[in-house]
Amino acid sequence: MKFIITFNDVSGSLRTEQVLKHRSLPCVIDAAPRSLGATCVYIIRTEAQTREEIAAILQNAEIGWAKILEDM
């Protein structure tokens, strides 16, 4: 499945990009669309089996995020 991860700060998005690439998960850092109402200017687009898989990766890396949304 494809997901969008939103963040409260830029450092979270940059660290997430590094962590996901290290784990060989596809990811792209992108500008946050205004429609998401994200407080950060960047989002991460990625793919994983489940939302919980992404949440666990971020928790283990001690990275804070705002939302994990399904990407259409």
Backbone as XML, in Angstrom:
<?xml version="1.0"?>
<chain id="A" units="angstrom">
  <residue number="1" name="MET">
    <atom name="N" x="0.834" y="-1.178" z="0.000"/>
    <atom name="CA" x="0.000" y="0.000" z="0.000"/>
    <atom name="C" x="0.882" y="1.246" z="0.000"/>
  </residue>
  <residue number="2" name="LYS">
    <atom name="N" x="0.330" y="2.321" z="-0.521"/>
    <atom name="CA" x="1.052" y="3.586" z="-0.539"/>
    <atom name="C" x="0.546" y="4.473" z="0.597"/>
  </residue>
  <residue number="3" name="PHE">
    <atom name="N" x="1.494" y="5.169" z="1.245"/>
    <atom name="CA" x="1.161" y="6.024" z="2.375"/>
    <atom name="C" x="1.832" y="7.378" z="2.261"/>
  </residue>
  <residue number="4" name="ILE">
    <atom name="N" x="1.238" y="8.352" z="2.950"/>
    <atom name="CA" x="1.815" y="9.679" z="3.130"/>
    <atom name="C" x="2.025" y="9.859" z="4.622"/>
  </residue>
  <residue number="5" name="ILE">
    <atom name="N" x="3.213" y="10.308" z="5.006"/>
    <atom name="CA" x="3.505" y="10.589" z="6.410"/>
    <atom name="C" x="3.679" y="12.095" z="6.541"/>
  </residue>
  <residue number="6" name="THR">
    <atom name="N" x="2.940" y="12.701" z="7.484"/>
    <atom name="CA" x="3.085" y="14.132" z="7.736"/>
    <atom name="C" x="3.826" y="14.331" z="9.054"/>
  </residue>
  <residue number="7" name="PHE">
    <atom name="N" x="4.451" y="15.485" z="9.174"/>
    <atom name="CA" x="5.304" y="15.772" z="10.318"/>
    <atom name="C" x="5.014" y="17.158" z="10.871"/>
  </residue>
  <residue number="8" name="ASN">
    <atom name="N" x="5.426" y="17.371" z="12.112"/>
    <atom name="CA" x="5.300" y="18.683" z="12.736"/>
    <atom name="C" x="6.528" y="19.551" z="12.493"/>
  </residue>
  <residue number="9" name="ASP">
    <atom name="N" x="7.622" y="18.929" z="12.039"/>
    <atom name="CA" x="8.839" y="19.706" z="11.780"/>
    <atom name="C" x="9.637" y="19.076" z="10.643"/>
  </residue>
  <residue number="10" name="VAL">
    <atom name="N" x="10.515" y="19.860" z="10.060"/>
    <atom name="CA" x="11.307" y="19.418" z="8.915"/>
    <atom name="C" x="12.263" y="18.291" z="9.294"/>
  </residue>
  <residue number="11" name="SER">
    <atom name="N" x="12.841" y="18.344" z="10.471"/>
    <atom name="CA" x="13.825" y="17.329" z="10.844"/>
    <atom name="C" x="13.214" y="15.927" z="10.856"/>
  </residue>
  <residue number="12" name="GLY">
    <atom name="N" x="11.960" y="15.810" z="11.241"/>
    <atom name="CA" x="11.299" y="14.506" z="11.239"/>
    <atom name="C" x="11.201" y="13.924" z="9.840"/>
  </residue>
  <residue number="13" name="SER">
    <atom name="N" x="10.871" y="14.755" z="8.877"/>
    <atom name="CA" x="10.754" y="14.265" z="7.503"/>
    <atom name="C" x="12.123" y="13.867" z="6.949"/>
  </residue>
  <residue number="14" name="LEU">
    <atom name="N" x="13.146" y="14.636" z="7.248"/>
    <atom name="CA" x="14.490" y="14.330" z="6.750"/>
    <atom name="C" x="15.049" y="13.054" z="7.385"/>
  </residue>
  <residue number="15" name="ARG">
    <atom name="N" x="14.833" y="12.895" z="8.677"/>
    <atom name="CA" x="15.300" y="11.677" z="9.367"/>
    <atom name="C" x="14.541" y="10.443" z="8.871"/>
  </residue>
  <residue number="16" name="THR">
    <atom name="N" x="13.243" y="10.604" z="8.629"/>
    <atom name="CA" x="12.436" y="9.484" z="8.140"/>
    <atom name="C" x="12.926" y="9.026" z="6.776"/>
  </residue>
  <residue number="17" name="GLU">
    <atom name="N" x="13.238" y="9.961" z="5.913"/>
    <atom name="CA" x="13.760" y="9.610" z="4.596"/>
    <atom name="C" x="15.011" y="8.735" z="4.743"/>
  </residue>
  <residue number="18" name="GLN">
    <atom name="N" x="15.921" y="9.113" z="5.630"/>
    <atom name="CA" x="17.147" y="8.337" z="5.844"/>
    <atom name="C" x="16.836" y="6.935" z="6.369"/>
  </residue>
  <residue number="19" name="VAL">
    <atom name="N" x="15.956" y="6.861" z="7.364"/>
    <atom name="CA" x="15.620" y="5.569" z="7.978"/>
    <atom name="C" x="14.958" y="4.641" z="6.966"/>
  </residue>
  <residue number="20" name="LEU">
    <atom name="N" x="14.000" y="5.144" z="6.195"/>
    <atom name="CA" x="13.301" y="4.297" z="5.225"/>
    <atom name="C" x="14.250" y="3.824" z="4.123"/>
  </residue>
  <residue number="21" name="LYS">
    <atom name="N" x="15.114" y="4.698" z="3.647"/>
    <atom name="CA" x="16.069" y="4.298" z="2.619"/>
    <atom name="C" x="17.038" y="3.243" z="3.163"/>
  </residue>
  <residue number="22" name="HIS">
    <atom name="N" x="17.452" y="3.395" z="4.415"/>
    <atom name="CA" x="18.339" y="2.414" z="5.039"/>
    <atom name="C" x="17.667" y="1.043" z="5.108"/>
  </residue>
  <residue number="23" name="ARG">
    <atom name="N" x="16.352" y="1.033" z="5.279"/>
    <atom name="CA" x="15.589" y="-0.222" z="5.345"/>
    <atom name="C" x="15.129" y="-0.677" z="3.966"/>
  </residue>
  <residue number="24" name="SER">
    <atom name="N" x="15.595" y="-0.002" z="2.919"/>
    <atom name="CA" x="15.268" y="-0.320" z="1.518"/>
    <atom name="C" x="13.783" y="-0.196" z="1.202"/>
  </residue>
  <residue number="25" name="LEU">
    <atom name="N" x="13.097" y="0.680" z="1.919"/>
    <atom name="CA" x="11.703" y="0.971" z="1.592"/>
    <atom name="C" x="11.683" y="2.162" z="0.635"/>
  </residue>
  <residue number="26" name="PRO">
    <atom name="N" x="10.865" y="2.087" z="-0.409"/>
    <atom name="CA" x="10.808" y="3.209" z="-1.334"/>
    <atom name="C" x="10.237" y="4.434" z="-0.630"/>
  </residue>
  <residue number="27" name="CYS">
    <atom name="N" x="10.852" y="5.578" z="-0.863"/>
    <atom name="CA" x="10.317" y="6.797" z="-0.262"/>
    <atom name="C" x="10.750" y="8.013" z="-1.063"/>
  </residue>
  <residue number="28" name="VAL">
    <atom name="N" x="9.892" y="9.019" z="-1.030"/>
    <atom name="CA" x="10.152" y="10.286" z="-1.710"/>
    <atom name="C" x="9.733" y="11.402" z="-0.765"/>
  </residue>
  <residue number="29" name="ILE">
    <atom name="N" x="10.627" y="12.360" z="-0.581"/>
    <atom name="CA" x="10.270" y="13.538" z="0.201"/>
    <atom name="C" x="9.600" y="14.499" z="-0.776"/>
  </residue>
  <residue number="30" name="ASP">
    <atom name="N" x="8.496" y="15.111" z="-0.353"/>
    <atom name="CA" x="7.684" y="15.926" z="-1.252"/>
    <atom name="C" x="7.146" y="17.127" z="-0.489"/>
  </residue>
  <residue number="31" name="ALA">
    <atom name="N" x="6.729" y="18.126" z="-1.224"/>
    <atom name="CA" x="6.080" y="19.285" z="-0.604"/>
    <atom name="C" x="4.686" y="18.873" z="-0.129"/>
  </residue>
  <residue number="32" name="ALA">
    <atom name="N" x="4.306" y="19.333" z="1.046"/>
    <atom name="CA" x="3.003" y="18.983" z="1.606"/>
    <atom name="C" x="1.900" y="19.781" z="0.919"/>
  </residue>
  <residue number="33" name="PRO">
    <atom name="N" x="0.895" y="19.100" z="0.363"/>
    <atom name="CA" x="-0.240" y="19.826" z="-0.206"/>
    <atom name="C" x="-1.007" y="20.551" z="0.896"/>
  </residue>
  <residue number="34" name="ARG">
    <atom name="N" x="-1.484" y="21.719" z="0.608"/>
    <atom name="CA" x="-2.245" y="22.483" z="1.609"/>
    <atom name="C" x="-3.475" y="21.728" z="2.094"/>
  </residue>
  <residue number="35" name="SER">
    <atom name="N" x="-4.034" y="20.878" z="1.253"/>
    <atom name="CA" x="-5.242" y="20.139" z="1.618"/>
    <atom name="C" x="-5.026" y="19.204" z="2.804"/>
  </residue>
  <residue number="36" name="LEU">
    <atom name="N" x="-3.776" y="18.822" z="3.074"/>
    <atom name="CA" x="-3.499" y="17.950" z="4.222"/>
    <atom name="C" x="-3.513" y="18.702" z="5.534"/>
  </residue>
  <residue number="37" name="GLY">
    <atom name="N" x="-3.374" y="20.008" z="5.474"/>
    <atom name="CA" x="-3.333" y="20.799" z="6.694"/>
    <atom name="C" x="-2.101" y="20.519" z="7.525"/>
  </residue>
  <residue number="38" name="ALA">
    <atom name="N" x="-1.041" y="20.052" z="6.887"/>
    <atom name="CA" x="0.188" y="19.721" z="7.595"/>
    <atom name="C" x="0.882" y="20.993" z="8.070"/>
  </residue>
  <residue number="39" name="THR">
    <atom name="N" x="1.463" y="20.930" z="9.263"/>
    <atom name="CA" x="2.185" y="22.087" z="9.785"/>
    <atom name="C" x="3.601" y="22.153" z="9.241"/>
  </residue>
  <residue number="40" name="CYS">
    <atom name="N" x="4.099" y="21.062" z="8.715"/>
    <atom name="CA" x="5.432" y="21.019" z="8.119"/>
    <atom name="C" x="5.300" y="21.184" z="6.608"/>
  </residue>
  <residue number="41" name="VAL">
    <atom name="N" x="6.334" y="21.678" z="5.984"/>
    <atom name="CA" x="6.278" y="21.896" z="4.538"/>
    <atom name="C" x="6.612" y="20.636" z="3.743"/>
  </residue>
  <residue number="42" name="TYR">
    <atom name="N" x="7.087" y="19.577" z="4.411"/>
    <atom name="CA" x="7.452" y="18.352" z="3.718"/>
    <atom name="C" x="6.637" y="17.166" z="4.214"/>
  </residue>
  <residue number="43" name="ILE">
    <atom name="N" x="6.404" y="16.240" z="3.301"/>
    <atom name="CA" x="5.797" y="14.947" z="3.624"/>
    <atom name="C" x="6.702" y="13.868" z="3.048"/>
  </residue>
  <residue number="44" name="ILE">
    <atom name="N" x="6.457" y="12.640" z="3.468"/>
    <atom name="CA" x="7.129" y="11.489" z="2.875"/>
    <atom name="C" x="6.060" y="10.620" z="2.224"/>
  </residue>
  <residue number="45" name="ARG">
    <atom name="N" x="6.301" y="10.242" z="0.995"/>
    <atom name="CA" x="5.465" y="9.248" z="0.313"/>
    <atom name="C" x="6.255" y="7.947" z="0.328"/>
  </residue>
  <residue number="46" name="THR">
    <atom name="N" x="5.607" y="6.871" z="0.756"/>
    <atom name="CA" x="6.294" y="5.585" z="0.865"/>
    <atom name="C" x="5.329" y="4.446" z="0.620"/>
  </residue>
  <residue number="47" name="GLU">
    <atom name="N" x="5.867" y="3.243" z="0.586"/>
    <atom name="CA" x="5.058" y="2.033" z="0.450"/>
    <atom name="C" x="5.438" y="1.065" z="1.555"/>
  </residue>
  <residue number="48" name="ALA">
    <atom name="N" x="4.434" y="0.382" z="2.087"/>
    <atom name="CA" x="4.640" y="-0.628" z="3.126"/>
    <atom name="C" x="3.433" y="-1.556" z="3.125"/>
  </residue>
  <residue number="49" name="GLN">
    <atom name="N" x="3.541" y="-2.646" z="3.848"/>
    <atom name="CA" x="2.426" y="-3.583" z="3.943"/>
    <atom name="C" x="1.248" y="-2.964" z="4.704"/>
  </residue>
  <residue number="50" name="THR">
    <atom name="N" x="1.572" y="-2.284" z="5.822"/>
    <atom name="CA" x="0.522" y="-1.704" z="6.662"/>
    <atom name="C" x="0.977" y="-0.378" z="7.252"/>
  </residue>
  <residue number="51" name="ARG">
    <atom name="N" x="0.029" y="0.384" z="7.716"/>
    <atom name="CA" x="0.302" y="1.633" z="8.433"/>
    <atom name="C" x="1.071" y="1.342" z="9.719"/>
  </residue>
  <residue number="52" name="GLU">
    <atom name="N" x="0.744" y="0.226" z="10.371"/>
    <atom name="CA" x="1.399" y="-0.153" z="11.616"/>
    <atom name="C" x="2.882" y="-0.439" z="11.414"/>
  </residue>
  <residue number="53" name="GLU">
    <atom name="N" x="3.232" y="-0.980" z="10.246"/>
    <atom name="CA" x="4.647" y="-1.233" z="9.937"/>
    <atom name="C" x="5.426" y="0.087" z="9.923"/>
  </residue>
  <residue number="54" name="ILE">
    <atom name="N" x="4.860" y="1.096" z="9.288"/>
    <atom name="CA" x="5.521" y="2.404" z="9.243"/>
    <atom name="C" x="5.604" y="3.006" z="10.643"/>
  </residue>
  <residue number="55" name="ALA">
    <atom name="N" x="4.522" y="2.943" z="11.387"/>
    <atom name="CA" x="4.503" y="3.496" z="12.747"/>
    <atom name="C" x="5.572" y="2.830" z="13.611"/>
  </residue>
  <residue number="56" name="ALA">
    <atom name="N" x="5.728" y="1.520" z="13.491"/>
    <atom name="CA" x="6.731" y="0.801" z="14.284"/>
    <atom name="C" x="8.147" y="1.230" z="13.905"/>
  </residue>
  <residue number="57" name="ILE">
    <atom name="N" x="8.390" y="1.398" z="12.618"/>
    <atom name="CA" x="9.715" y="1.852" z="12.165"/>
    <atom name="C" x="10.022" y="3.234" z="12.745"/>
  </residue>
  <residue number="58" name="LEU">
    <atom name="N" x="9.056" y="4.136" z="12.676"/>
    <atom name="CA" x="9.262" y="5.493" z="13.187"/>
    <atom name="C" x="9.432" y="5.500" z="14.703"/>
  </residue>
  <residue number="59" name="GLN">
    <atom name="N" x="8.655" y="4.690" z="15.414"/>
    <atom name="CA" x="8.791" y="4.615" z="16.872"/>
    <atom name="C" x="10.158" y="4.061" z="17.260"/>
  </residue>
  <residue number="60" name="ASN">
    <atom name="N" x="10.614" y="3.020" z="16.576"/>
    <atom name="CA" x="11.922" y="2.435" z="16.877"/>
    <atom name="C" x="13.052" y="3.420" z="16.619"/>
  </residue>
  <residue number="61" name="ALA">
    <atom name="N" x="12.876" y="4.300" z="15.631"/>
    <atom name="CA" x="13.897" y="5.303" z="15.316"/>
    <atom name="C" x="13.699" y="6.579" z="16.140"/>
  </residue>
  <residue number="62" name="GLU">
    <atom name="N" x="12.681" y="6.574" z="16.998"/>
    <atom name="CA" x="12.349" y="7.722" z="17.852"/>
    <atom name="C" x="12.116" y="8.997" z="17.039"/>
  </residue>
  <residue number="63" name="ILE">
    <atom name="N" x="11.332" y="8.843" z="15.959"/>
    <atom name="CA" x="10.967" y="9.963" z="15.099"/>
    <atom name="C" x="9.493" y="10.284" z="15.334"/>
  </residue>
  <residue number="64" name="GLY">
    <atom name="N" x="9.213" y="11.546" z="15.597"/>
    <atom name="CA" x="7.832" y="11.972" z="15.771"/>
    <atom name="C" x="7.193" y="12.290" z="14.428"/>
  </residue>
  <residue number="65" name="TRP">
    <atom name="N" x="5.922" y="11.981" z="14.303"/>
    <atom name="CA" x="5.176" y="12.284" z="13.088"/>
    <atom name="C" x="3.788" y="12.753" z="13.485"/>
  </residue>
  <residue number="66" name="ALA">
    <atom name="N" x="3.087" y="13.360" z="12.546"/>
    <atom name="CA" x="1.736" y="13.849" z="12.832"/>
    <atom name="C" x="0.687" y="12.827" z="12.398"/>
  </residue>
  <residue number="67" name="LYS">
    <atom name="N" x="0.740" y="12.407" z="11.112"/>
    <atom name="CA" x="-0.272" y="11.484" z="10.583"/>
    <atom name="C" x="0.369" y="10.519" z="9.592"/>
  </residue>
  <residue number="68" name="ILE">
    <atom name="N" x="-0.213" y="9.346" z="9.495"/>
    <atom name="CA" x="0.110" y="8.398" z="8.436"/>
    <atom name="C" x="-1.187" y="8.147" z="7.687"/>
  </residue>
  <residue number="69" name="LEU">
    <atom name="N" x="-1.230" y="8.614" z="6.439"/>
    <atom name="CA" x="-2.458" y="8.555" z="5.648"/>
    <atom name="C" x="-2.271" y="7.658" z="4.437"/>
  </residue>
  <residue number="70" name="GLU">
    <atom name="N" x="-3.355" y="7.011" z="4.006"/>
    <atom name="CA" x="-3.287" y="6.231" z="2.796"/>
    <atom name="C" x="-3.199" y="7.167" z="1.601"/>
  </residue>
  <residue number="71" name="ASP">
    <atom name="N" x="-2.288" y="6.882" z="0.692"/>
    <atom name="CA" x="-2.075" y="7.692" z="-0.513"/>
    <atom name="C" x="-2.846" y="7.060" z="-1.656"/>
  </residue>
  <residue number="72" name="MET">
    <atom name="N" x="-3.660" y="7.829" z="-2.292"/>
    <atom name="CA" x="-4.480" y="7.300" z="-3.406"/>
    <atom name="C" x="-3.706" y="7.306" z="-4.673"/>
  </residue>
</chain>
